[in-house]
PDB file of C-alpha atoms and ligand atoms in Angstrom:
ATOM      1  CA  MET A 347      80.236  85.065 121.389  1.00 71.00           C
ATOM      2  CA  THR A 348      81.031  85.282 117.872  1.00 84.00           C
ATOM      3  CA  ALA A 349      81.279  89.403 116.765  1.00 92.00           C
ATOM      4  CA  GLN A 350      78.920  90.928 114.530  1.00 96.00           C
ATOM      5  CA  ILE A 351      80.118  91.287 111.466  1.00 98.00           C
ATOM      6  CA  ILE A 352      80.263  94.739 109.898  1.00 98.00           C
ATOM      7  CA  ASN A 353      79.194  94.421 106.356  1.00 98.00           C
ATOM      8  CA  GLY A 354      80.917  97.756 104.489  1.00 98.00           C
ATOM      9  CA  LYS A 355      79.508  96.916 101.210  1.00 97.00           C
ATOM     10  CA  ALA A 356      75.949  96.250 102.377  1.00 98.00           C
ATOM     11  CA  ILE A 357      75.753  99.486 104.378  1.00 98.00           C
ATOM     12  CA  SER A 358      77.744 101.469 101.208  1.00 98.00           C
ATOM     13  CA  ASP A 359      75.081  99.985  98.795  1.00 98.00           C
ATOM     14  CA  MET A 360      72.246 101.248 100.851  1.00 97.00           C
ATOM     15  CA  ILE A 361      74.033 104.709 101.401  1.00 98.00           C
ATOM     16  CA  ARG A 362      74.439 104.990  97.552  1.00 98.00           C
ATOM     17  CA  GLU A 363      70.756 103.577  97.324  1.00 98.00           C
ATOM     18  CA  GLU A 364      69.910 107.001  99.426  1.00 98.00           C
ATOM     19  CA  VAL A 365      72.517 109.111  97.648  1.00 98.00           C
ATOM     20  CA  LYS A 366      70.547 108.058  94.222  1.00 98.00           C
ATOM     21  CA  ALA A 367      67.275 108.883  95.359  1.00 98.00           C
ATOM     22  CA  GLU A 368      67.828 112.316  96.511  1.00 98.00           C
ATOM     23  CA  THR A 369      69.976 112.777  93.062  1.00 98.00           C
ATOM     24  CA  ASP A 370      66.680 111.708  91.125  1.00 98.00           C
ATOM     25  CA  LYS A 371      65.097 114.388  93.156  1.00 97.00           C
ATOM     26  CA  LEU A 372      67.502 117.154  92.736  1.00 97.00           C
ATOM     27  CA  ARG A 373      67.183 116.250  88.773  1.00 97.00           C
ATOM     28  CA  GLN A 374      63.752 117.404  89.054  1.00 96.00           C
ATOM     29  CA  GLN A 375      64.772 120.303  90.050  1.00 95.00           C
ATOM     30  CA  GLY A 376      67.339 120.792  86.798  1.00 96.00           C
ATOM     31  CA  VAL A 377      70.493 120.268  89.384  1.00 98.00           C
ATOM     32  CA  VAL A 378      73.202 117.671  88.757  1.00 98.00           C
ATOM     33  CA  PRO A 379      76.081 117.025  90.789  1.00 98.00           C
ATOM     34  CA  GLY A 380      79.395 117.579  88.900  1.00 98.00           C
ATOM     35  CA  LEU A 381      82.528 115.458  90.027  1.00 98.00           C
ATOM     36  CA  ALA A 382      85.970 116.219  88.501  1.00 98.00           C
ATOM     37  CA  VAL A 383      88.545 113.670  89.123  1.00 98.00           C
ATOM     38  CA  VAL A 384      92.142 114.402  88.169  1.00 98.00           C
ATOM     39  CA  LEU A 385      95.133 112.000  87.356  1.00 98.00           C
ATOM     40  CA  VAL A 386      98.175 112.959  86.776  1.00 98.00           C
ATOM     41  CA  GLY A 387     100.360 109.788  85.813  1.00 97.00           C
ATOM     42  CA  GLU A 388     100.270 106.279  85.691  1.00 95.00           C
ATOM     43  CA  ASP A 389     100.187 104.966  89.240  1.00 95.00           C
ATOM     44  CA  PRO A 390      98.249 101.320  89.088  1.00 94.00           C
ATOM     45  CA  ALA A 391      96.380 101.433  91.621  1.00 92.00           C
ATOM     46  CA  SER A 392      95.344 105.285  91.156  1.00 96.00           C
ATOM     47  CA  LYS A 393      94.357 104.204  88.112  1.00 96.00           C
ATOM     48  CA  VAL A 394      91.744 101.667  89.546  1.00 95.00           C
ATOM     49  CA  TYR A 395      90.561 104.143  92.193  1.00 95.00           C
ATOM     50  CA  VAL A 396      89.672 106.681  89.676  1.00 97.00           C
ATOM     51  CA  GLY A 397      88.207 104.207  87.426  1.00 97.00           C
ATOM     52  CA  SER A 398      85.707 102.952  90.662  1.00 96.00           C
ATOM     53  CA  LYS A 399      85.050 107.146  90.951  1.00 97.00           C
ATOM     54  CA  GLU A 400      84.209 107.010  87.390  1.00 97.00           C
ATOM     55  CA  LYS A 401      81.651 104.108  87.469  1.00 97.00           C
ATOM     56  CA  ALA A 402      80.424 105.129  90.669  1.00 97.00           C
ATOM     57  CA  CYS A 403      79.111 109.018  89.092  1.00 98.00           C
ATOM     58  CA  ILE A 404      77.672 107.049  86.126  1.00 97.00           C
ATOM     59  CA  GLN A 405      75.809 104.435  88.542  1.00 97.00           C
ATOM     60  CA  LEU A 406      74.648 107.445  90.535  1.00 98.00           C
ATOM     61  CA  GLY A 407      73.563 109.767  87.467  1.00 97.00           C
ATOM     62  CA  PHE A 408      76.492 112.326  88.466  1.00 98.00           C
ATOM     63  CA  TYR A 409      77.999 114.450  86.063  1.00 98.00           C
ATOM     64  CA  SER A 410      81.470 113.243  85.568  1.00 98.00           C
ATOM     65  CA  GLU A 411      84.682 114.820  83.910  1.00 98.00           C
ATOM     66  CA  VAL A 412      88.006 112.801  84.557  1.00 98.00           C
ATOM     67  CA  HIS A 413      91.076 114.510  83.464  1.00 98.00           C
ATOM     68  CA  ARG A 414      93.876 111.841  83.056  1.00 98.00           C
ATOM     69  CA  LEU A 415      97.307 113.950  82.324  1.00 98.00           C
ATOM     70  CA  SER A 416     100.903 112.750  81.927  1.00 98.00           C
ATOM     71  CA  ALA A 417     103.480 112.179  84.346  1.00 98.00           C
ATOM     72  CA  ASP A 418     105.436 115.323  83.121  1.00 97.00           C
ATOM     73  CA  THR A 419     102.806 117.770  83.562  1.00 98.00           C
ATOM     74  CA  SER A 420     103.796 120.608  85.427  1.00 98.00           C
ATOM     75  CA  GLU A 421     102.617 122.239  88.782  1.00 98.00           C
ATOM     76  CA  GLU A 422     101.703 125.465  86.840  1.00 98.00           C
ATOM     77  CA  GLU A 423      99.629 123.606  84.334  1.00 98.00           C
ATOM     78  CA  LEU A 424      97.773 120.840  87.121  1.00 98.00           C
ATOM     79  CA  LEU A 425      97.019 124.670  89.397  1.00 98.00           C
ATOM     80  CA  ALA A 426      95.776 126.090  86.095  1.00 98.00           C
ATOM     81  CA  LEU A 427      93.259 123.262  85.725  1.00 98.00           C
ATOM     82  CA  ILE A 428      92.199 123.291  89.645  1.00 98.00           C
ATOM     83  CA  HIS A 429      91.603 127.257  88.740  1.00 98.00           C
ATOM     84  CA  LYS A 430      89.160 125.992  86.029  1.00 98.00           C
ATOM     85  CA  LEU A 431      87.230 123.545  87.601  1.00 98.00           C
ATOM     86  CA  ASN A 432      87.200 125.818  90.636  1.00 98.00           C
ATOM     87  CA  GLU A 433      85.236 128.425  88.362  1.00 98.00           C
ATOM     88  CA  GLN A 434      83.135 125.904  86.290  1.00 98.00           C
ATOM     89  CA  SER A 435      79.581 125.736  87.241  1.00 98.00           C
ATOM     90  CA  THR A 436      78.641 122.121  86.391  1.00 98.00           C
ATOM     91  CA  ILE A 437      81.434 120.723  88.818  1.00 98.00           C
ATOM     92  CA  ASN A 438      80.429 120.576  92.774  1.00 98.00           C
ATOM     93  CA  GLY A 439      83.579 118.714  93.557  1.00 98.00           C
ATOM     94  CA  ILE A 440      87.565 118.612  92.529  1.00 98.00           C
ATOM     95  CA  LEU A 441      89.431 115.603  94.054  1.00 98.00           C
ATOM     96  CA  VAL A 442      93.234 114.630  93.067  1.00 98.00           C
ATOM     97  CA  GLN A 443      94.141 111.776  93.167  1.00 98.00           C
ATOM     98  CA  LEU A 444      97.068 111.386  95.367  1.00 96.00           C
ATOM     99  CA  PRO A 445      99.911 110.728  95.309  1.00 96.00           C
ATOM    100  CA  LEU A 446     101.137 112.967  92.676  1.00 97.00           C
ATOM    101  CA  PRO A 447     104.656 113.198  90.809  1.00 97.00           C
ATOM    102  CA  LYS A 448     107.448 113.919  93.211  1.00 97.00           C
ATOM    103  CA  HIS A 449     107.894 117.415  90.973  1.00 98.00           C
ATOM    104  CA  ILE A 450     104.215 118.491  92.282  1.00 98.00           C
ATOM    105  CA  ASN A 451     104.120 120.188  95.206  1.00 98.00           C
ATOM    106  CA  GLU A 452     100.722 118.249  96.876  1.00 97.00           C
ATOM    107  CA  LYS A 453     100.121 120.594  99.545  1.00 97.00           C
ATOM    108  CA  ALA A 454     100.320 123.750  96.787  1.00 98.00           C
ATOM    109  CA  VAL A 455      97.734 121.586  94.789  1.00 98.00           C
ATOM    110  CA  ILE A 456      95.683 120.436  97.900  1.00 98.00           C
ATOM    111  CA  ASP A 457      95.157 124.470  99.150  1.00 98.00           C
ATOM    112  CA  ALA A 458      94.462 125.589  95.290  1.00 98.00           C
ATOM    113  CA  ILE A 459      90.660 123.730  95.424  1.00 98.00           C
ATOM    114  CA  SER A 460      88.172 125.818  96.219  1.00 98.00           C
ATOM    115  CA  VAL A 461      86.933 125.007 100.145  1.00 98.00           C
ATOM    116  CA  ASP A 462      83.382 124.720  98.333  1.00 98.00           C
ATOM    117  CA  LYS A 463      84.673 121.593  96.207  1.00 98.00           C
ATOM    118  CA  ASP A 464      86.985 120.049  98.138  1.00 98.00           C
ATOM    119  CA  VAL A 465      85.235 116.723  98.338  1.00 98.00           C
ATOM    120  CA  ASP A 466      88.297 115.164  99.941  1.00 97.00           C
ATOM    121  CA  GLY A 467      87.971 116.917 103.133  1.00 98.00           C
ATOM    122  CA  PHE A 468      92.139 117.597 103.111  1.00 97.00           C
ATOM    123  CA  HIS A 469      92.052 121.181 102.440  1.00 98.00           C
ATOM    124  CA  PRO A 470      93.614 123.062 105.654  1.00 98.00           C
ATOM    125  CA  GLU A 471      90.170 125.055 106.124  1.00 98.00           C
ATOM    126  CA  SER A 472      87.898 122.082 105.725  1.00 98.00           C
ATOM    127  CA  VAL A 473      90.528 120.409 108.317  1.00 98.00           C
ATOM    128  CA  GLY A 474      89.638 123.035 110.698  1.00 98.00           C
ATOM    129  CA  ASN A 475      86.009 123.337 110.158  1.00 97.00           C
ATOM    130  CA  LEU A 476      85.868 119.785 110.864  1.00 97.00           C
ATOM    131  CA  VAL A 477      87.774 120.638 114.357  1.00 96.00           C
ATOM    132  CA  ILE A 478      86.065 123.523 115.833  1.00 96.00           C
ATOM    133  CA  GLY A 479      82.799 121.671 114.470  1.00 93.00           C
ATOM    134  CA  ASP A 480      81.542 123.915 111.611  1.00 94.00           C
ATOM    135  CA  ASP A 481      79.786 122.354 109.003  1.00 93.00           C
ATOM    136  CA  SER A 482      82.359 121.186 106.465  1.00 94.00           C
ATOM    137  CA  LEU A 483      82.821 118.228 103.722  1.00 98.00           C
ATOM    138  CA  LEU A 484      84.601 115.610 105.974  1.00 98.00           C
ATOM    139  CA  PRO A 485      87.465 113.572 104.467  1.00 98.00           C
ATOM    140  CA  CYS A 486      85.563 110.170 102.791  1.00 98.00           C
ATOM    141  CA  THR A 487      87.365 107.263 104.968  1.00 98.00           C
ATOM    142  CA  PRO A 488      86.492 108.963 108.299  1.00 98.00           C
ATOM    143  CA  ALA A 489      83.664 109.487 107.528  1.00 98.00           C
ATOM    144  CA  GLY A 490      82.940 105.858 106.456  1.00 98.00           C
ATOM    145  CA  VAL A 491      84.008 104.839 109.445  1.00 98.00           C
ATOM    146  CA  ILE A 492      81.769 106.696 111.461  1.00 98.00           C
ATOM    147  CA  GLU A 493      78.832 105.530 109.120  1.00 98.00           C
ATOM    148  CA  LEU A 494      79.667 102.071 109.756  1.00 98.00           C
ATOM    149  CA  ILE A 495      80.090 102.459 113.261  1.00 98.00           C
ATOM    150  CA  LYS A 496      76.306 104.151 113.605  1.00 97.00           C
ATOM    151  CA  ARG A 497      74.853 101.807 111.238  1.00 94.00           C
ATOM    152  CA  ALA A 498      75.985  98.916 112.900  1.00 93.00           C
ATOM    153  CA  GLY A 499      74.067 100.201 115.441  1.00 95.00           C
ATOM    154  CA  THR A 500      76.603 101.406 118.219  1.00 96.00           C
ATOM    155  CA  ASP A 501      76.060 104.652 120.512  1.00 97.00           C
ATOM    156  CA  ILE A 502      79.364 106.660 120.110  1.00 98.00           C
ATOM    157  CA  ALA A 503      78.575 108.916 122.961  1.00 98.00           C
ATOM    158  CA  GLY A 504      80.148 108.096 125.698  1.00 98.00           C
ATOM    159  CA  LYS A 505      82.177 105.520 124.843  1.00 98.00           C
ATOM    160  CA  HIS A 506      86.216 105.221 125.106  1.00 98.00           C
ATOM    161  CA  ALA A 507      87.363 104.586 121.553  1.00 99.00           C
ATOM    162  CA  VAL A 508      91.127 104.491 120.950  1.00 99.00           C
ATOM    163  CA  VAL A 509      92.420 105.406 117.305  1.00 99.00           C
ATOM    164  CA  ILE A 510      95.980 103.638 116.202  1.00 99.00           C
ATOM    165  CA  GLY A 511      97.171 105.993 114.108  1.00 98.00           C
ATOM    166  CA  ARG A 512      97.742 109.686 113.646  1.00 98.00           C
ATOM    167  CA  SER A 513      97.883 109.750 110.399  1.00 98.00           C
ATOM    168  CA  ASN A 514      96.320 113.357 108.377  1.00 97.00           C
ATOM    169  CA  ILE A 515      93.830 111.499 106.030  1.00 96.00           C
ATOM    170  CA  VAL A 516      92.883 108.960 108.354  1.00 98.00           C
ATOM    171  CA  GLY A 517      93.639 108.521 112.434  1.00 98.00           C
ATOM    172  CA  LYS A 518      93.291 112.598 113.052  1.00 98.00           C
ATOM    173  CA  PRO A 519      90.248 113.130 111.455  1.00 98.00           C
ATOM    174  CA  VAL A 520      89.060 109.981 112.878  1.00 98.00           C
ATOM    175  CA  ALA A 521      89.624 110.669 116.383  1.00 98.00           C
ATOM    176  CA  MET A 522      88.068 114.526 115.781  1.00 98.00           C
ATOM    177  CA  LEU A 523      85.194 112.844 113.986  1.00 98.00           C
ATOM    178  CA  LEU A 524      84.618 110.239 117.667  1.00 98.00           C
ATOM    179  CA  LEU A 525      85.125 112.851 119.737  1.00 98.00           C
ATOM    180  CA  ARG A 526      82.343 115.233 117.547  1.00 97.00           C
ATOM    181  CA  GLU A 527      80.114 112.279 118.357  1.00 97.00           C
ATOM    182  CA  ASN A 528      81.251 112.519 122.168  1.00 98.00           C
ATOM    183  CA  ALA A 529      83.405 109.335 122.778  1.00 98.00           C
ATOM    184  CA  THR A 530      86.037 110.094 125.122  1.00 98.00           C
ATOM    185  CA  VAL A 531      88.912 109.418 122.456  1.00 98.00           C
ATOM    186  CA  THR A 532      92.590 108.663 122.491  1.00 99.00           C
ATOM    187  CA  ILE A 533      94.891 108.802 120.063  1.00 98.00           C
ATOM    188  CA  CYS A 534      97.923 106.221 119.877  1.00 98.00           C
ATOM    189  CA  HIS A 535     100.764 105.615 117.455  1.00 98.00           C
ATOM    190  CA  SER A 536     104.271 104.421 116.938  1.00 98.00           C
ATOM    191  CA  ARG A 537     105.402 106.106 119.653  1.00 98.00           C
ATOM    192  CA  THR A 538     102.748 105.155 122.278  1.00 98.00           C
ATOM    193  CA  ALA A 539     104.098 103.031 125.290  1.00 98.00           C
ATOM    194  CA  ASN A 540     101.815 100.531 126.460  1.00 97.00           C
ATOM    195  CA  LEU A 541      99.867  99.917 123.054  1.00 98.00           C
ATOM    196  CA  LYS A 542      98.109  97.031 124.038  1.00 98.00           C
ATOM    197  CA  GLU A 543      97.311  98.201 127.478  1.00 98.00           C
ATOM    198  CA  ILE A 544      95.808 101.059 126.222  1.00 98.00           C
ATOM    199  CA  ALA A 545      93.927  99.439 123.067  1.00 98.00           C
ATOM    200  CA  SER A 546      92.281  96.848 125.502  1.00 98.00           C
ATOM    201  CA  GLN A 547      90.274  99.326 127.111  1.00 98.00           C
ATOM    202  CA  ALA A 548      88.744 100.525 123.982  1.00 98.00           C
ATOM    203  CA  ASP A 549      84.946 100.234 123.461  1.00 98.00           C
ATOM    204  CA  ILE A 550      85.817 101.404 119.614  1.00 98.00           C
ATOM    205  CA  LEU A 551      88.957 100.200 118.456  1.00 98.00           C
ATOM    206  CA  VAL A 552      89.858 101.866 115.155  1.00 99.00           C
ATOM    207  CA  ALA A 553      93.266 100.652 113.415  1.00 99.00           C
ATOM    208  CA  ALA A 554      94.996 102.812 110.802  1.00 98.00           C
ATOM    209  CA  ILE A 555      98.156 101.823 110.934  1.00 98.00           C
ATOM    210  CA  GLY A 556      99.061 100.303 108.068  1.00 98.00           C
ATOM    211  CA  ARG A 557     100.921  96.842 109.120  1.00 98.00           C
ATOM    212  CA  ALA A 558      99.178  93.709 108.304  1.00 98.00           C
ATOM    213  CA  LYS A 559      97.207  91.656 111.163  1.00 98.00           C
ATOM    214  CA  ALA A 560      99.086  93.959 113.673  1.00 98.00           C
ATOM    215  CA  ILE A 561      96.072  94.114 116.358  1.00 98.00           C
ATOM    216  CA  ASP A 562      95.476  90.364 117.600  1.00 98.00           C
ATOM    217  CA  SER A 563      92.716  89.161 119.930  1.00 98.00           C
ATOM    218  CA  SER A 564      95.214  90.719 122.882  1.00 98.00           C
ATOM    219  CA  TYR A 565      94.529  93.810 121.987  1.00 98.00           C
ATOM    220  CA  VAL A 566      90.865  93.605 122.200  1.00 98.00           C
ATOM    221  CA  LYS A 567      88.291  94.300 124.983  1.00 98.00           C
ATOM    222  CA  PRO A 568      85.568  91.278 124.730  1.00 98.00           C
ATOM    223  CA  GLY A 569      82.522  92.993 123.150  1.00 97.00           C
ATOM    224  CA  ALA A 570      84.351  95.754 121.416  1.00 98.00           C
ATOM    225  CA  VAL A 571      83.098  97.258 118.384  1.00 98.00           C
ATOM    226  CA  VAL A 572      86.970  96.798 116.073  1.00 98.00           C
ATOM    227  CA  ILE A 573      86.903  98.759 112.348  1.00 98.00           C
ATOM    228  CA  ASP A 574      89.604  98.058 110.685  1.00 98.00           C
ATOM    229  CA  VAL A 575      90.996 100.315 108.150  1.00 98.00           C
ATOM    230  CA  GLY A 576      94.029  98.720 107.138  1.00 98.00           C
ATOM    231  CA  ILE A 577      94.682  97.702 103.490  1.00 96.00           C
ATOM    232  CA  ASN A 578      97.741  95.854 103.252  1.00 96.00           C
ATOM    233  CA  ARG A 579      99.446  93.512 100.603  1.00 93.00           C
ATOM    234  CA  LEU A 580     100.502  90.090 101.573  1.00 94.00           C
ATOM    235  CA  PRO A 581     103.023  88.387 100.290  1.00 95.00           C
ATOM    236  CA  ASP A 582     100.801  85.790  98.437  1.00 95.00           C
ATOM    237  CA  GLY A 583      98.815  88.611  96.689  1.00 92.00           C
ATOM    238  CA  LYS A 584      95.707  88.501  98.973  1.00 93.00           C
ATOM    239  CA  LEU A 585      94.589  91.657 100.820  1.00 94.00           C
ATOM    240  CA  ALA A 586      95.075  91.620 104.747  1.00 97.00           C
ATOM    241  CA  GLY A 587      93.477  94.990 107.312  1.00 98.00           C
ATOM    242  CA  ASP A 588      95.784  96.010 110.529  1.00 98.00           C
ATOM    243  CA  VAL A 589      93.477  93.710 112.331  1.00 98.00           C
ATOM    244  CA  ASP A 590      94.071  89.719 112.628  1.00 98.00           C
ATOM    245  CA  TYR A 591      90.355  88.945 112.296  1.00 98.00           C
ATOM    246  CA  GLU A 592      90.322  85.627 112.139  1.00 97.00           C
ATOM    247  CA  ASP A 593      91.882  85.747 115.868  1.00 98.00           C
ATOM    248  CA  CYS A 594      89.771  88.750 116.951  1.00 98.00           C
ATOM    249  CA  LEU A 595      86.152  87.527 115.553  1.00 97.00           C
ATOM    250  CA  GLU A 596      85.329  85.567 118.594  1.00 96.00           C
ATOM    251  CA  VAL A 597      86.508  88.122 121.291  1.00 98.00           C
ATOM    252  CA  SER A 598      85.091  91.247 119.451  1.00 98.00           C
ATOM    253  CA  GLY A 599      81.228  92.555 119.755  1.00 97.00           C
ATOM    254  CA  ALA A 600      81.490  93.771 116.258  1.00 98.00           C
ATOM    255  CA  ILE A 601      84.098  94.030 113.629  1.00 98.00           C
ATOM    256  CA  THR A 602      84.741  94.796 110.086  1.00 98.00           C
ATOM    257  CA  PRO A 603      86.379  92.438 107.339  1.00 98.00           C
ATOM    258  CA  VAL A 604      88.816  93.336 105.476  1.00 97.00           C
ATOM    259  CA  PRO A 605      87.828  93.738 102.313  1.00 96.00           C
ATOM    260  CA  GLY A 606      84.297  94.175 102.502  1.00 97.00           C
ATOM    261  CA  GLY A 607      84.218  96.499 105.531  1.00 98.00           C
ATOM    262  CA  VAL A 608      85.764 100.017 105.286  1.00 98.00           C
ATOM    263  CA  GLY A 609      86.912  99.834 101.836  1.00 96.00           C
ATOM    264  CA  PRO A 610      83.692 100.083 100.276  1.00 96.00           C
ATOM    265  CA  MET A 611      82.779 103.287 101.700  1.00 98.00           C
ATOM    266  CA  THR A 612      85.353 105.927 100.865  1.00 97.00           C
ATOM    267  CA  ILE A 613      83.846 105.982  97.250  1.00 97.00           C
ATOM    268  CA  THR A 614      80.379 106.266  98.525  1.00 98.00           C
ATOM    269  CA  MET A 615      81.287 109.288 101.148  1.00 98.00           C
ATOM    270  CA  LEU A 616      82.641 111.049  98.338  1.00 98.00           C
ATOM    271  CA  MET A 617      79.348 110.894  96.148  1.00 98.00           C
ATOM    272  CA  SER A 618      78.012 112.026  99.471  1.00 98.00           C
ATOM    273  CA  ASN A 619      80.495 114.756  99.426  1.00 98.00           C
ATOM    274  CA  THR A 620      79.870 115.928  95.885  1.00 98.00           C
ATOM    275  CA  LEU A 621      76.043 115.429  96.359  1.00 98.00           C
ATOM    276  CA  LYS A 622      75.938 117.673  99.197  1.00 98.00           C
ATOM    277  CA  ALA A 623      78.568 120.222  97.470  1.00 98.00           C
ATOM    278  CA  ALA A 624      75.737 120.239  94.967  1.00 98.00           C
ATOM    279  CA  LYS A 625      72.815 120.866  97.155  1.00 98.00           C
ATOM    280  CA  LYS A 626      74.727 123.988  99.298  1.00 97.00           C
ATOM    281  CA  ALA A 627      76.125 125.424  95.683  1.00 98.00           C
ATOM    282  CA  HIS A 628      72.153 125.625  95.173  1.00 97.00           C
ATOM    283  CA  GLY A 629      71.177 126.763  98.295  1.00 96.00           C
ATOM    284  CA  ILE A 630      69.063 123.776  98.461  1.00 94.00           C
ATOM    285  CA  GLY A 631      68.880 122.665 102.073  1.00 80.00           C
TER     286      GLY A 631
HETATM  287  P1  NAD B 514     100.331 106.511 107.638  1.00 77.90           P
HETATM  288  O1  NAD B 514     101.382 105.653 107.314  1.00 77.90           O
HETATM  289  O2  NAD B 514     100.182 107.666 107.072  1.00 77.90           O
HETATM  290  O3  NAD B 514     100.273 106.278 108.927  1.00 77.90           O
HETATM  291  C1  NAD B 514     100.207 105.178 109.957  1.00 77.90           C
HETATM  292  C2  NAD B 514      99.875 105.853 111.311  1.00 77.90           C
HETATM  293  O4  NAD B 514     100.088 104.628 111.981  1.00 77.90           O
HETATM  294  C3  NAD B 514     101.155 106.378 111.935  1.00 77.90           C
HETATM  295  O5  NAD B 514     100.562 107.807 112.387  1.00 77.90           O
HETATM  296  C4  NAD B 514     101.997 105.714 112.787  1.00 77.90           C
HETATM  297  O6  NAD B 514     102.201 106.525 114.014  1.00 77.90           O
HETATM  298  C5  NAD B 514     100.880 104.847 113.126  1.00 77.90           C
HETATM  299  N1  NAD B 514     101.652 103.454 113.550  1.00 77.90           N
HETATM  300  C6  NAD B 514     102.524 103.238 112.635  1.00 77.90           C
HETATM  301  N2  NAD B 514     103.264 101.790 113.272  1.00 77.90           N
HETATM  302  C7  NAD B 514     102.472 101.340 114.220  1.00 77.90           C
HETATM  303  C8  NAD B 514     102.552 100.601 115.514  1.00 77.90           C
HETATM  304  N3  NAD B 514     103.491  99.870 115.481  1.00 77.90           N
HETATM  305  N4  NAD B 514     102.336 101.089 116.313  1.00 77.90           N
HETATM  306  C9  NAD B 514     101.083 102.132 116.603  1.00 77.90           C
HETATM  307  N5  NAD B 514     101.093 103.052 115.384  1.00 77.90           N
HETATM  308  C10 NAD B 514     101.470 102.722 114.167  1.00 77.90           C
HETATM  309  O7  NAD B 514      98.746 105.880 107.148  1.00 77.90           O
HETATM  310  P2  NAD B 514      97.930 105.930 106.067  1.00 77.90           P
HETATM  311  O8  NAD B 514      97.282 106.535 105.223  1.00 77.90           O
HETATM  312  O9  NAD B 514      96.870 106.432 107.987  1.00 77.90           O
HETATM  313  O10 NAD B 514      96.828 104.286 106.317  1.00 77.90           O
HETATM  314  C11 NAD B 514      96.796 103.522 107.331  1.00 77.90           C
HETATM  315  C12 NAD B 514      96.141 102.064 106.555  1.00 77.90           C
HETATM  316  O11 NAD B 514      94.812 102.660 106.182  1.00 77.90           O
HETATM  317  C13 NAD B 514      96.759 101.963 105.678  1.00 77.90           C
HETATM  318  O12 NAD B 514      97.337 100.570 105.378  1.00 77.90           O
HETATM  319  C14 NAD B 514      96.285 101.954 104.277  1.00 77.90           C
HETATM  320  O13 NAD B 514      96.402 101.476 103.166  1.00 77.90           O
HETATM  321  C15 NAD B 514      94.824 102.080 104.472  1.00 77.90           C
HETATM  322  N6  NAD B 514      93.445 103.047 104.075  1.00 77.90           N
HETATM  323  C16 NAD B 514      92.446 102.549 103.701  1.00 77.90           C
HETATM  324  C17 NAD B 514      91.434 103.335 103.174  1.00 77.90           C
HETATM  325  C18 NAD B 514      90.443 103.226 102.600  1.00 77.90           C
HETATM  326  O14 NAD B 514      89.957 103.605 102.093  1.00 77.90           O
HETATM  327  N7  NAD B 514      89.781 101.674 103.663  1.00 77.90           N
HETATM  328  C19 NAD B 514      92.137 104.779 103.061  1.00 77.90           C
HETATM  329  C20 NAD B 514      93.502 105.676 103.441  1.00 77.90           C
HETATM  330  C21 NAD B 514      94.096 104.445 103.883  1.00 77.90           C
END
């Protein structure tokens, strides 16, 4: 048996087509979704991510603003920009690219973003809404994980899902979303005893650890759906996930590759969130 390979690029393209079609319809009603991305400093990876977000906006016909600020921008200056964007009617989504320079309090900045424009889904009120099951903008990578599982044809309800990793940006929200989809959820982390024993009971296994190839086939129940969130740079410059893909290919029922699995979904879900925020701002169902 060889696993179904979950093609994140193809699924992401399909969702972008859907977002584009809806955006074209909205335009006829005079509504153009607008995204503001704020980059502080010169972090090379952040620059690449911001460029990709700008490109996606153009591709989908969104209004896009990119604010590239110098590394010595003060917290006050950044907060003033956020307040301005909160008030600006052409902007429906605000994303501050993380990490921020050390002298800026990340939490103060995230808290300042209007919850209606919180397309990253990191604001405490968005997190609270996610936990209690209210409608909210969902964090992009976790929402992408759920889309991949569903669009690969897996019914989540009643399954045992094991999430390895408990970060605020991936592990915890993925676990909450799986719970919302009626999975039975176990969250594992660096202090979990018997990780292998627990992981190998999973019908759906999500790895968000940040350690290259940490999960080999001995952690995977035959036929399980394996979602690899990890992006790790190997010494030879290549990218690897948290899952040993080659080793798990045979035993899994379905598996995401790295690159080309979860990665392409993140920006697509950001676009989907911006569209959703624009519709809400204009009272469109
Ligand atoms: P993090 O470092 O904040 O969290 C890692 C989690 O893994 C922690 O909760 C920790 O308890 C757990 N962990 C660490 N070592 C472990 C071990 N030996 N056994 C079990 N659990 C262990 O990382 P993060 O921000 O959640 O990111 C995780 C991975 O996902 C990284 O590789 C990151 O690059 C990637 N990522 C990808 C995307 C994407 O768009 N695809 C987005 C965000 C993060």
